[in-house]
Amino acid sequence: MADVLNVTDETFDEEILNSEIPAMVDFWAEWCGPCKMVSPVVEELAREYKGRIKIASMDVDGNRQTPGRFGIRNIPTLILFKGGEVAQTIIGAYPKSYIDEEIKKLL
Amino acid sequence: MEDLIIIGAGPAGLTAGLYAARARLKTIIMERFSPGGQILTTDWVENYPGFPDGISGFELVDRMKRQSEKFGVEIRNQEVLGLELTPEKKTLVTDKGHLETKSLVLAIGATPQKLGIAGEDLLTGKGVSYCATCDGPFYRDQEVAVIGGGDTAVEEALFLTRYAGKVYLIHRRDELRATKLLRERAFAEEKIEPVWDTIPTRIVGEAGLEGIDLKNVKTGQESRLSVQGVFIFIGYKPNSELVDGKLELDNLGFVVTNNDMETSVAGVFAAGDIRSKALRQVSTAVGEGATAAFAAEKYIEELMHSGSE
């Protein structure tokens, strides 16, 4: 995951809520098959939006606090942030075209 | 123009790709997510032949993918947005332009069926789930309900007992449809409590799931069950948006094919869960993928012969 920033409970606020540009966080875990389906899509989007949208991922297995803060009970979940606020939540695996449209709304 | 394009890189598509590549057809598999299909959702596969100790869904398809790629199949991470199908030419519309091919294999699969009751969409992701392996760990020591009575419902209920304190298995009849072995396991498991002759009528909660309203279909009695999670496993609906109106479908929307995987349009074949058939498994998908590739190869040969006459 070269262009996708790994965030943790400790770094989340700094990297995502305090980010100057809009951000998208992919919440995933090793044991989650559909999360693996979404990863290549997230990586591609990270390449395409480099510099314009901060694309990050969080392993919910090692980071329990942040998912709890946002009421996440399902994965994969993508949350889009703008100005420190939740702009959109995408629950479940969706194709790139759908996620891309939601990202464009942030710009 | 390609020889063969396969849409879908689940077990059916990957096997079709494997056989096509070995037949030296110019083959591309189009996959909008990452290879694997629905089997990625499951924790453990015990009934795929060749694996007496079972294998994870992920590892099984990973092996299939590597095998196909070894023989030269190209898998493109791209979504097909539309199709134009004629006996002469098949055109695929993607966000990066058009692709044309002599033959097409549709291995586009199915997605979990929804109940279609109030509260279901609102609470999806907030207690309502269609994937136990994805979401089970969020329910440690809590009480959850599984809706369904087939193999998937029972398997996933058993899987959930690793995390949940209690699993209510709610089924609309008084007998499970699941394989007998699975039934035995479910009844032997203390944490699973079957709830017979019952359907959910409403999913309750605002910010998060609070419970489900139930109705006994024999007595009409209504009740509310307080649970923190609801897992819905009531079947699959075909991903037939791409072919609706273009191919013959059965009354449930699955693609009608013959024993050679031929659809109602010459040169278009279907394999795997998208087909109208009795049994949807990895083992059947694999056989159909191979058959479809073989039929596509014959079709292309005939095209070449009739061209040169």
GROMACS .gro file of N, CA and C in nm, chain A residues 63-104:
model
  126
   63ASN      N    1  -0.659  -0.137   1.641
   63ASN     CA    2  -0.703  -0.003   1.679
   63ASN      C    3  -0.852  -0.005   1.709
   64ARG      N    4  -0.885  -0.016   1.839
   64ARG     CA    5  -1.027  -0.034   1.874
   64ARG      C    6  -1.098   0.099   1.901
   65GLN      N    7  -1.022   0.201   1.938
   65GLN     CA    8  -1.085   0.327   1.981
   65GLN      C    9  -1.152   0.401   1.867
   66THR      N   10  -1.079   0.422   1.761
   66THR     CA   11  -1.131   0.505   1.651
   66THR      C   12  -1.259   0.447   1.590
   67PRO      N   13  -1.265   0.318   1.559
   67PRO     CA   14  -1.390   0.263   1.506
   67PRO      C   15  -1.506   0.288   1.603
   68GLY      N   16  -1.480   0.276   1.731
   68GLY     CA   17  -1.583   0.299   1.832
   68GLY      C   18  -1.634   0.442   1.828
   69ARG      N   19  -1.543   0.536   1.811
   69ARG     CA   20  -1.581   0.678   1.805
   69ARG      C   21  -1.678   0.706   1.693
   70PHE      N   22  -1.662   0.634   1.583
   70PHE     CA   23  -1.749   0.661   1.467
   70PHE      C   24  -1.859   0.558   1.451
   71GLY      N   25  -1.882   0.479   1.553
   71GLY     CA   26  -1.993   0.383   1.550
   71GLY      C   27  -1.979   0.276   1.445
   72ILE      N   28  -1.855   0.241   1.413
   72ILE     CA   29  -1.835   0.140   1.308
   72ILE      C   30  -1.857   0.001   1.363
   73ARG      N   31  -1.954  -0.070   1.307
   73ARG     CA   32  -1.979  -0.208   1.347
   73ARG      C   33  -1.967  -0.301   1.228
   74ASN      N   34  -1.937  -0.246   1.114
   74ASN     CA   35  -1.923  -0.330   0.994
   74ASN      C   36  -1.799  -0.289   0.919
   75ILE      N   37  -1.735  -0.386   0.859
   75ILE     CA   38  -1.626  -0.351   0.769
   75ILE      C   39  -1.641  -0.432   0.641
   76PRO      N   40  -1.594  -0.384   0.527
   76PRO     CA   41  -1.520  -0.259   0.513
   76PRO      C   42  -1.609  -0.136   0.528
   77THR      N   43  -1.555  -0.033   0.588
   77THR     CA   44  -1.624   0.095   0.594
   77THR      C   45  -1.526   0.202   0.549
   78LEU      N   46  -1.572   0.288   0.460
   78LEU     CA   47  -1.490   0.402   0.417
   78LEU      C   48  -1.555   0.527   0.473
   79ILE      N   49  -1.479   0.611   0.542
   79ILE     CA   50  -1.537   0.737   0.588
   79ILE      C   51  -1.461   0.852   0.523
   80LEU      N   52  -1.535   0.943   0.464
   80LEU     CA   53  -1.476   1.060   0.401
   80LEU      C   54  -1.486   1.178   0.497
   81PHE      N   55  -1.375   1.248   0.516
   81PHE     CA   56  -1.369   1.361   0.609
   81PHE      C   57  -1.335   1.490   0.536
   82LYS      N   58  -1.402   1.597   0.579
   82LYS     CA   59  -1.364   1.730   0.528
   82LYS      C   60  -1.368   1.827   0.645
   83GLY      N   61  -1.258   1.898   0.664
   83GLY     CA   62  -1.250   1.995   0.773
   83GLY      C   63  -1.274   1.933   0.909
   84GLY      N   64  -1.228   1.810   0.925
   84GLY     CA   65  -1.241   1.747   1.056
   84GLY      C   66  -1.377   1.685   1.084
   85GLU      N   67  -1.468   1.695   0.985
   85GLU     CA   68  -1.603   1.641   1.006
   85GLU      C   69  -1.629   1.524   0.909
   86VAL      N   70  -1.719   1.435   0.948
   86VAL     CA   71  -1.757   1.325   0.860
   86VAL      C   72  -1.845   1.379   0.747
   87ALA      N   73  -1.799   1.359   0.624
   87ALA     CA   74  -1.876   1.408   0.509
   87ALA      C   75  -1.962   1.297   0.450
   88GLN      N   76  -1.909   1.174   0.454
   88GLN     CA   77  -1.984   1.061   0.396
   88GLN      C   78  -1.930   0.930   0.452
   89THR      N   79  -2.020   0.833   0.466
   89THR     CA   80  -1.978   0.700   0.512
   89THR      C   81  -2.023   0.597   0.409
   90ILE      N   82  -1.932   0.512   0.368
   90ILE     CA   83  -1.967   0.406   0.271
   90ILE      C   84  -1.943   0.272   0.340
   91ILE      N   85  -2.053   0.198   0.360
   91ILE     CA   86  -2.041   0.071   0.432
   91ILE      C   87  -2.053  -0.046   0.336
   92GLY      N   88  -1.955  -0.135   0.338
   92GLY     CA   89  -1.959  -0.250   0.248
   92GLY      C   90  -1.871  -0.225   0.127
   93ALA      N   91  -1.855  -0.331   0.048
   93ALA     CA   92  -1.767  -0.321  -0.069
   93ALA      C   93  -1.842  -0.263  -0.187
   94TYR      N   94  -1.792  -0.154  -0.241
   94TYR     CA   95  -1.851  -0.091  -0.359
   94TYR      C   96  -1.746  -0.077  -0.467
   95PRO      N   97  -1.787  -0.076  -0.591
   95PRO     CA   98  -1.689  -0.062  -0.698
   95PRO      C   99  -1.630   0.079  -0.703
   96LYS      N  100  -1.520   0.091  -0.774
   96LYS     CA  101  -1.446   0.217  -0.781
   96LYS      C  102  -1.534   0.332  -0.828
   97SER      N  103  -1.618   0.308  -0.928
   97SER     CA  104  -1.698   0.417  -0.984
   97SER      C  105  -1.783   0.485  -0.878
   98TYR      N  106  -1.839   0.405  -0.787
   98TYR     CA  107  -1.924   0.461  -0.682
   98TYR      C  108  -1.843   0.545  -0.584
   99ILE      N  109  -1.730   0.488  -0.540
   99ILE     CA  110  -1.646   0.558  -0.441
   99ILE      C  111  -1.589   0.686  -0.502
  100ASP      N  112  -1.550   0.676  -0.629
  100ASP     CA  113  -1.494   0.791  -0.699
  100ASP      C  114  -1.592   0.909  -0.700
  101GLU      N  115  -1.718   0.877  -0.727
  101GLU     CA  116  -1.821   0.982  -0.729
  101GLU      C  117  -1.833   1.051  -0.595
  102GLU      N  118  -1.826   0.972  -0.488
  102GLU     CA  119  -1.839   1.029  -0.354
  102GLU      C  120  -1.718   1.116  -0.320
  103ILE      N  121  -1.602   1.072  -0.365
  103ILE     CA  122  -1.479   1.149  -0.339
  103ILE      C  123  -1.486   1.284  -0.412
  104LYS      N  124  -1.535   1.279  -0.536
  104LYS     CA  125  -1.542   1.403  -0.615
  104LYS      C  126  -1.625   1.510  -0.544
   0.00000   0.00000   0.00000
